CSV table of C-alpha atoms in Angstrom, one decimal:
chain,number,residue,atom,x,y,z
A,1,UNK,CA,17.0,35.4,-25.0
A,2,UNK,CA,14.3,34.8,-22.6
A,3,UNK,CA,10.4,35.5,-23.7
A,4,UNK,CA,8.8,35.8,-20.4
A,5,UNK,CA,4.1,34.6,-20.5
A,6,UNK,CA,2.5,34.2,-18.0
A,7,UNK,CA,0.9,30.8,-16.7
A,8,UNK,CA,-2.2,30.0,-17.1
A,9,UNK,CA,-4.6,27.0,-14.0
A,10,UNK,CA,-7.8,25.9,-14.4
A,11,UNK,CA,-8.9,23.9,-11.9
A,12,UNK,CA,-12.2,22.1,-12.3
A,13,UNK,CA,-14.7,20.4,-8.5
A,14,UNK,CA,-15.2,17.3,-9.5
A,15,UNK,CA,-16.6,16.7,-6.5
A,16,UNK,CA,-16.8,16.9,-2.3
A,17,UNK,CA,-17.5,14.8,0.9
A,18,UNK,CA,-20.2,15.9,2.9
A,19,UNK,CA,-21.9,14.3,5.4
A,20,UNK,CA,-23.8,11.1,4.7
A,21,UNK,CA,-27.9,10.8,6.4
A,22,UNK,CA,-27.7,7.8,7.2
A,23,UNK,CA,-24.5,7.0,9.5
A,24,UNK,CA,-21.7,4.4,8.2
A,25,UNK,CA,-18.8,3.3,9.3
A,26,UNK,CA,-16.9,2.3,6.2
A,27,UNK,CA,-15.5,4.7,4.1
A,28,UNK,CA,-15.4,7.7,5.1
A,29,UNK,CA,-13.4,10.3,4.2
A,30,UNK,CA,-11.0,12.0,7.5
A,31,UNK,CA,-8.5,14.5,6.4
A,32,UNK,CA,-5.6,14.7,9.1
A,33,UNK,CA,-5.8,17.5,12.1
A,34,UNK,CA,-3.3,18.8,10.0
A,35,UNK,CA,-3.5,20.2,6.3
A,36,UNK,CA,-0.5,17.1,5.5
A,37,UNK,CA,1.8,15.2,7.9
A,38,UNK,CA,5.2,13.9,6.5
A,39,UNK,CA,5.7,10.4,6.5
A,40,UNK,CA,8.6,10.3,4.5
A,41,UNK,CA,11.7,12.9,3.1
A,42,UNK,CA,13.7,12.8,0.1
A,43,UNK,CA,14.8,9.7,1.0
A,44,UNK,CA,17.0,8.3,-2.7
A,45,UNK,CA,14.8,4.9,-4.1
A,46,UNK,CA,17.7,3.0,-6.0
A,47,UNK,CA,16.9,1.7,-9.9
A,48,UNK,CA,14.5,-0.9,-9.6
A,49,UNK,CA,13.8,-0.8,-6.1
A,50,UNK,CA,12.2,-0.1,-3.0
A,51,UNK,CA,11.2,1.9,0.1
A,52,UNK,CA,8.4,1.2,3.3
A,53,UNK,CA,7.0,3.6,4.7
A,54,UNK,CA,5.4,2.5,8.7
A,55,UNK,CA,2.5,5.3,9.1
A,56,UNK,CA,1.5,3.5,12.3
A,57,UNK,CA,5.4,5.7,13.0
A,58,UNK,CA,5.7,8.9,11.8
A,59,UNK,CA,5.5,12.1,13.6
A,60,UNK,CA,2.0,14.2,14.2
A,61,UNK,CA,-1.5,11.7,13.8
A,62,UNK,CA,-0.8,7.8,13.1
A,63,UNK,CA,-2.9,6.8,10.6
A,64,UNK,CA,-5.6,4.2,12.4
A,65,UNK,CA,-5.0,-0.5,12.3
A,66,UNK,CA,-8.6,0.1,11.0
A,67,UNK,CA,-8.1,2.4,8.0
A,68,UNK,CA,-9.1,1.2,4.7
A,69,UNK,CA,-7.0,3.9,2.0
A,70,UNK,CA,-5.2,6.4,2.6
A,71,UNK,CA,-4.6,9.5,0.6
A,72,UNK,CA,-0.6,10.4,0.4
A,73,UNK,CA,1.1,12.8,-1.7
A,74,UNK,CA,4.1,11.7,-3.7
A,75,UNK,CA,6.5,14.0,-4.8
A,76,UNK,CA,10.5,13.0,-6.8
A,77,UNK,CA,13.3,14.9,-7.0
A,78,UNK,CA,16.8,14.8,-8.6
A,79,UNK,CA,14.6,11.4,-10.6
A,80,UNK,CA,15.7,9.7,-13.9
A,81,UNK,CA,13.2,9.1,-16.0
A,82,UNK,CA,11.1,6.8,-15.2
A,83,UNK,CA,7.3,5.7,-13.7
A,84,UNK,CA,7.4,5.4,-9.7
A,85,UNK,CA,4.7,3.6,-7.8
A,86,UNK,CA,2.3,3.7,-4.2
A,87,UNK,CA,1.6,0.1,-3.3
A,88,UNK,CA,-0.1,-1.6,0.0
A,89,UNK,CA,3.5,-3.2,1.6
A,90,UNK,CA,1.9,-6.3,2.2
A,91,UNK,CA,0.5,-6.9,-1.1
A,92,UNK,CA,1.5,-7.1,-4.8
A,93,UNK,CA,3.1,-4.4,-6.9
A,94,UNK,CA,0.0,-3.4,-8.7
A,95,UNK,CA,0.4,-2.2,-13.2
A,96,UNK,CA,-0.8,1.8,-11.8
A,97,UNK,CA,1.4,4.4,-12.1
A,98,UNK,CA,1.3,7.0,-9.7
A,99,UNK,CA,3.6,9.4,-11.0
A,100,UNK,CA,5.6,9.5,-14.3
A,101,UNK,CA,9.1,11.9,-14.6
A,102,UNK,CA,10.0,12.3,-18.1
A,103,UNK,CA,13.2,14.1,-18.2
A,104,UNK,CA,16.7,13.7,-16.2
A,105,UNK,CA,16.7,15.2,-13.3
A,106,UNK,CA,12.8,16.3,-13.0
A,107,UNK,CA,10.9,17.0,-9.3
A,108,UNK,CA,6.8,16.1,-9.6
A,109,UNK,CA,4.0,15.1,-7.0
A,110,UNK,CA,0.5,13.3,-7.6
A,111,UNK,CA,-1.5,12.0,-6.1
A,112,UNK,CA,-3.1,8.8,-5.3
A,113,UNK,CA,-5.4,6.6,-3.1
A,114,UNK,CA,-4.0,3.6,-1.4
A,115,UNK,CA,-5.9,0.5,-0.2
A,116,UNK,CA,-3.9,-0.7,3.1
A,117,UNK,CA,-3.6,-4.1,3.9
A,118,UNK,CA,-6.1,-5.5,6.9
A,119,UNK,CA,-4.2,-4.9,10.1
A,120,UNK,CA,-1.3,-3.3,7.6
A,121,UNK,CA,-0.4,0.9,8.1
A,122,UNK,CA,3.0,0.1,5.3
A,123,UNK,CA,3.4,1.6,2.3
A,124,UNK,CA,6.0,0.1,-0.1
A,125,UNK,CA,7.6,3.7,-3.0
A,126,UNK,CA,9.3,2.1,-5.7
A,127,UNK,CA,11.1,3.1,-8.7
A,128,UNK,CA,11.8,2.1,-12.7
A,129,UNK,CA,14.5,4.5,-13.3
A,130,UNK,CA,15.6,5.8,-9.0
A,131,UNK,CA,15.7,9.0,-7.5
A,132,UNK,CA,15.1,10.6,-4.3
A,133,UNK,CA,11.2,10.6,-2.7
A,134,UNK,CA,9.2,12.7,-0.2
A,135,UNK,CA,5.2,11.3,1.0
A,136,UNK,CA,2.9,13.8,2.1
A,137,UNK,CA,-0.4,11.7,3.9
A,138,UNK,CA,-3.7,13.7,3.6
A,139,UNK,CA,-6.3,11.9,4.4
A,140,UNK,CA,-7.3,8.5,5.3
A,141,UNK,CA,-10.7,5.8,5.2
A,142,UNK,CA,-12.6,4.6,7.9
A,143,UNK,CA,-12.7,0.6,7.5
A,144,UNK,CA,-15.3,-1.7,8.6
A,145,UNK,CA,-14.2,-1.8,12.2
A,146,UNK,CA,-14.7,1.9,12.2
A,147,UNK,CA,-17.5,3.9,15.2
A,148,UNK,CA,-20.2,4.9,12.4
A,149,UNK,CA,-20.4,8.5,11.7
A,150,UNK,CA,-22.3,10.6,9.8
A,151,UNK,CA,-19.8,12.9,7.4
A,152,UNK,CA,-17.3,11.9,4.8
A,153,UNK,CA,-19.6,10.9,2.4
A,154,UNK,CA,-18.7,11.8,-1.7
A,155,UNK,CA,-21.4,13.7,-3.5
A,156,UNK,CA,-20.1,14.0,-7.7
A,157,UNK,CA,-20.7,18.0,-9.0
A,158,UNK,CA,-22.5,16.5,-12.2
A,159,UNK,CA,-26.2,15.9,-8.6
A,160,UNK,CA,-24.4,19.0,-6.1
A,161,UNK,CA,-26.2,21.7,-7.7
A,162,UNK,CA,-23.6,23.7,-7.9
A,163,UNK,CA,-24.6,26.2,-10.5
A,164,UNK,CA,-22.9,26.5,-14.2
A,165,UNK,CA,-22.4,22.5,-14.4
A,166,UNK,CA,-20.2,21.3,-17.4
A,167,UNK,CA,-20.5,18.0,-17.8
A,168,UNK,CA,-20.2,16.2,-14.6
A,169,UNK,CA,-17.5,19.3,-13.3
A,170,UNK,CA,-17.4,23.0,-12.2
A,171,UNK,CA,-15.1,25.8,-13.5
A,172,UNK,CA,-14.1,27.1,-9.5
A,173,UNK,CA,-11.1,29.1,-10.7
A,174,UNK,CA,-9.8,29.6,-14.5
A,175,UNK,CA,-6.9,32.4,-14.2
A,176,UNK,CA,-6.7,32.9,-18.3
A,177,UNK,CA,-10.0,35.2,-16.6
A,178,UNK,CA,-8.6,38.7,-15.4
A,179,UNK,CA,-6.8,36.7,-12.9
A,180,UNK,CA,-3.7,36.6,-14.6
A,181,UNK,CA,-0.4,34.9,-12.1
A,182,UNK,CA,2.6,36.7,-12.2
A,183,UNK,CA,5.7,35.6,-14.5
A,184,UNK,CA,8.4,36.3,-12.1
A,185,UNK,CA,7.5,35.7,-8.0
A,186,UNK,CA,4.5,34.1,-5.6
A,187,UNK,CA,0.7,35.1,-6.1
A,188,UNK,CA,-1.8,32.8,-4.4
A,189,UNK,CA,-5.5,32.2,-5.6
A,190,UNK,CA,-8.9,32.1,-3.9
A,191,UNK,CA,-12.1,30.0,-5.6
A,192,UNK,CA,-15.3,29.6,-4.4
A,193,UNK,CA,-17.6,26.8,-4.4
A,194,UNK,CA,-20.5,28.7,-4.9
A,195,UNK,CA,-23.8,26.9,-4.0
A,196,UNK,CA,-21.7,23.7,-2.7
A,197,UNK,CA,-23.2,23.3,1.0
A,198,UNK,CA,-21.4,25.0,3.4
A,199,UNK,CA,-20.5,22.2,4.8
A,200,UNK,CA,-18.2,20.6,2.8
A,201,UNK,CA,-14.6,19.2,4.2
A,202,UNK,CA,-12.9,18.5,1.5
A,203,UNK,CA,-13.3,18.9,-2.5
A,204,UNK,CA,-12.0,16.7,-5.9
A,205,UNK,CA,-10.2,18.6,-8.2
A,206,UNK,CA,-8.9,18.1,-11.4
A,207,UNK,CA,-6.0,20.8,-11.8
A,208,UNK,CA,-4.6,21.9,-15.1
A,209,UNK,CA,-1.5,23.9,-15.7
A,210,UNK,CA,-0.2,25.6,-18.7
A,211,UNK,CA,3.3,27.1,-19.2
A,212,UNK,CA,5.5,28.4,-16.4
A,213,UNK,CA,8.0,30.3,-17.2
A,214,UNK,CA,10.3,28.8,-14.9
A,215,UNK,CA,11.3,25.1,-12.8
A,216,UNK,CA,7.3,25.7,-10.0
A,217,UNK,CA,5.2,24.2,-7.1
A,218,UNK,CA,1.6,24.8,-7.3
A,219,UNK,CA,0.0,24.1,-3.8
A,220,UNK,CA,-4.3,23.5,-3.1
A,221,UNK,CA,-5.3,23.7,0.0
A,222,UNK,CA,-8.2,25.4,2.1
A,223,UNK,CA,-8.2,29.3,2.2
A,224,UNK,CA,-7.8,30.7,6.4
A,225,UNK,CA,-6.1,27.7,6.6
A,226,UNK,CA,-1.5,27.0,7.0
A,227,UNK,CA,0.7,26.4,4.5
A,228,UNK,CA,1.4,22.3,3.7
A,229,UNK,CA,4.4,21.2,2.8
A,230,UNK,CA,3.0,18.9,0.3
A,231,UNK,CA,3.1,19.8,-3.3
A,232,UNK,CA,0.3,19.2,-6.0
A,233,UNK,CA,2.3,20.2,-9.0
A,234,UNK,CA,5.9,20.5,-9.6
A,235,UNK,CA,6.8,21.5,-13.6
A,236,UNK,CA,9.2,22.8,-15.4
A,237,UNK,CA,9.4,25.6,-17.9
A,238,UNK,CA,6.6,25.3,-20.8
A,239,UNK,CA,4.6,22.3,-19.4
A,240,UNK,CA,1.3,21.6,-19.4
A,241,UNK,CA,0.3,19.2,-17.1
A,242,UNK,CA,-3.2,17.8,-15.5
A,243,UNK,CA,-3.8,16.1,-12.5
A,244,UNK,CA,-7.0,15.2,-10.0
A,245,UNK,CA,-6.4,15.4,-6.6
A,246,UNK,CA,-8.4,15.7,-3.4
A,247,UNK,CA,-8.7,18.7,-1.4
A,248,UNK,CA,-9.6,20.4,2.1
A,249,UNK,CA,-11.4,23.4,1.8
A,250,UNK,CA,-13.4,26.3,4.1
A,251,UNK,CA,-16.6,28.2,3.9
A,252,UNK,CA,-17.1,27.1,0.7
A,253,UNK,CA,-13.3,28.9,-0.3
A,254,UNK,CA,-10.6,27.3,-2.0
A,255,UNK,CA,-6.5,29.0,-2.3
A,256,UNK,CA,-3.9,28.3,-4.8
A,257,UNK,CA,-0.8,29.4,-4.6
A,258,UNK,CA,1.8,28.9,-7.0
């Protein structure tokens, strides 16, 4: 007999990106024109092997050659137990693990900021034990050759002036308090960055998801925008997971869809 219980979602603000006082060229966060641009769709990766993804030729808005890094969302499905890494094609595979699956056939996702080699927009996705990989591009970071501008500066939450800070984060959504997720069916919640500047375009968040009663997915995004194909978290029954991510914000309001 299966006992249904409510899962719980907590979102903590860790910082956000805002315009800077002095114009700069490199290091600015530039979101894609749409919430996510699909660069790779559920493509098999052999155990111990890798595949390449050329961001210069993907549909939609290509990443410019001047970019210094990209923000991507990696999702795997039908995966064996093991780890995955996404990294620049011209560099050696790093020891950094981008995502881990801990049960056979699992679907899981995670974000990663990947530094690009100069002039290259090609990424490698490597898997220790194999599975299918999907890659969405969410944003890119400017390089030294980009025009100077004043948007995209990161501001830590602890110095943001946002009310009720706790350590270096501010809790903006907690479904344990008056906003319960139904045990069956989808649900959408909005959260507000009260006290943050109205011109904030993106936030850095820590997402914690506790105990879905069946395999489920969760996506964060900006309120009032279209849905995105980039899944931020995929979990199985009863699992507890925390992940850090960057997500868009619109007029100080974000959206969580379960």
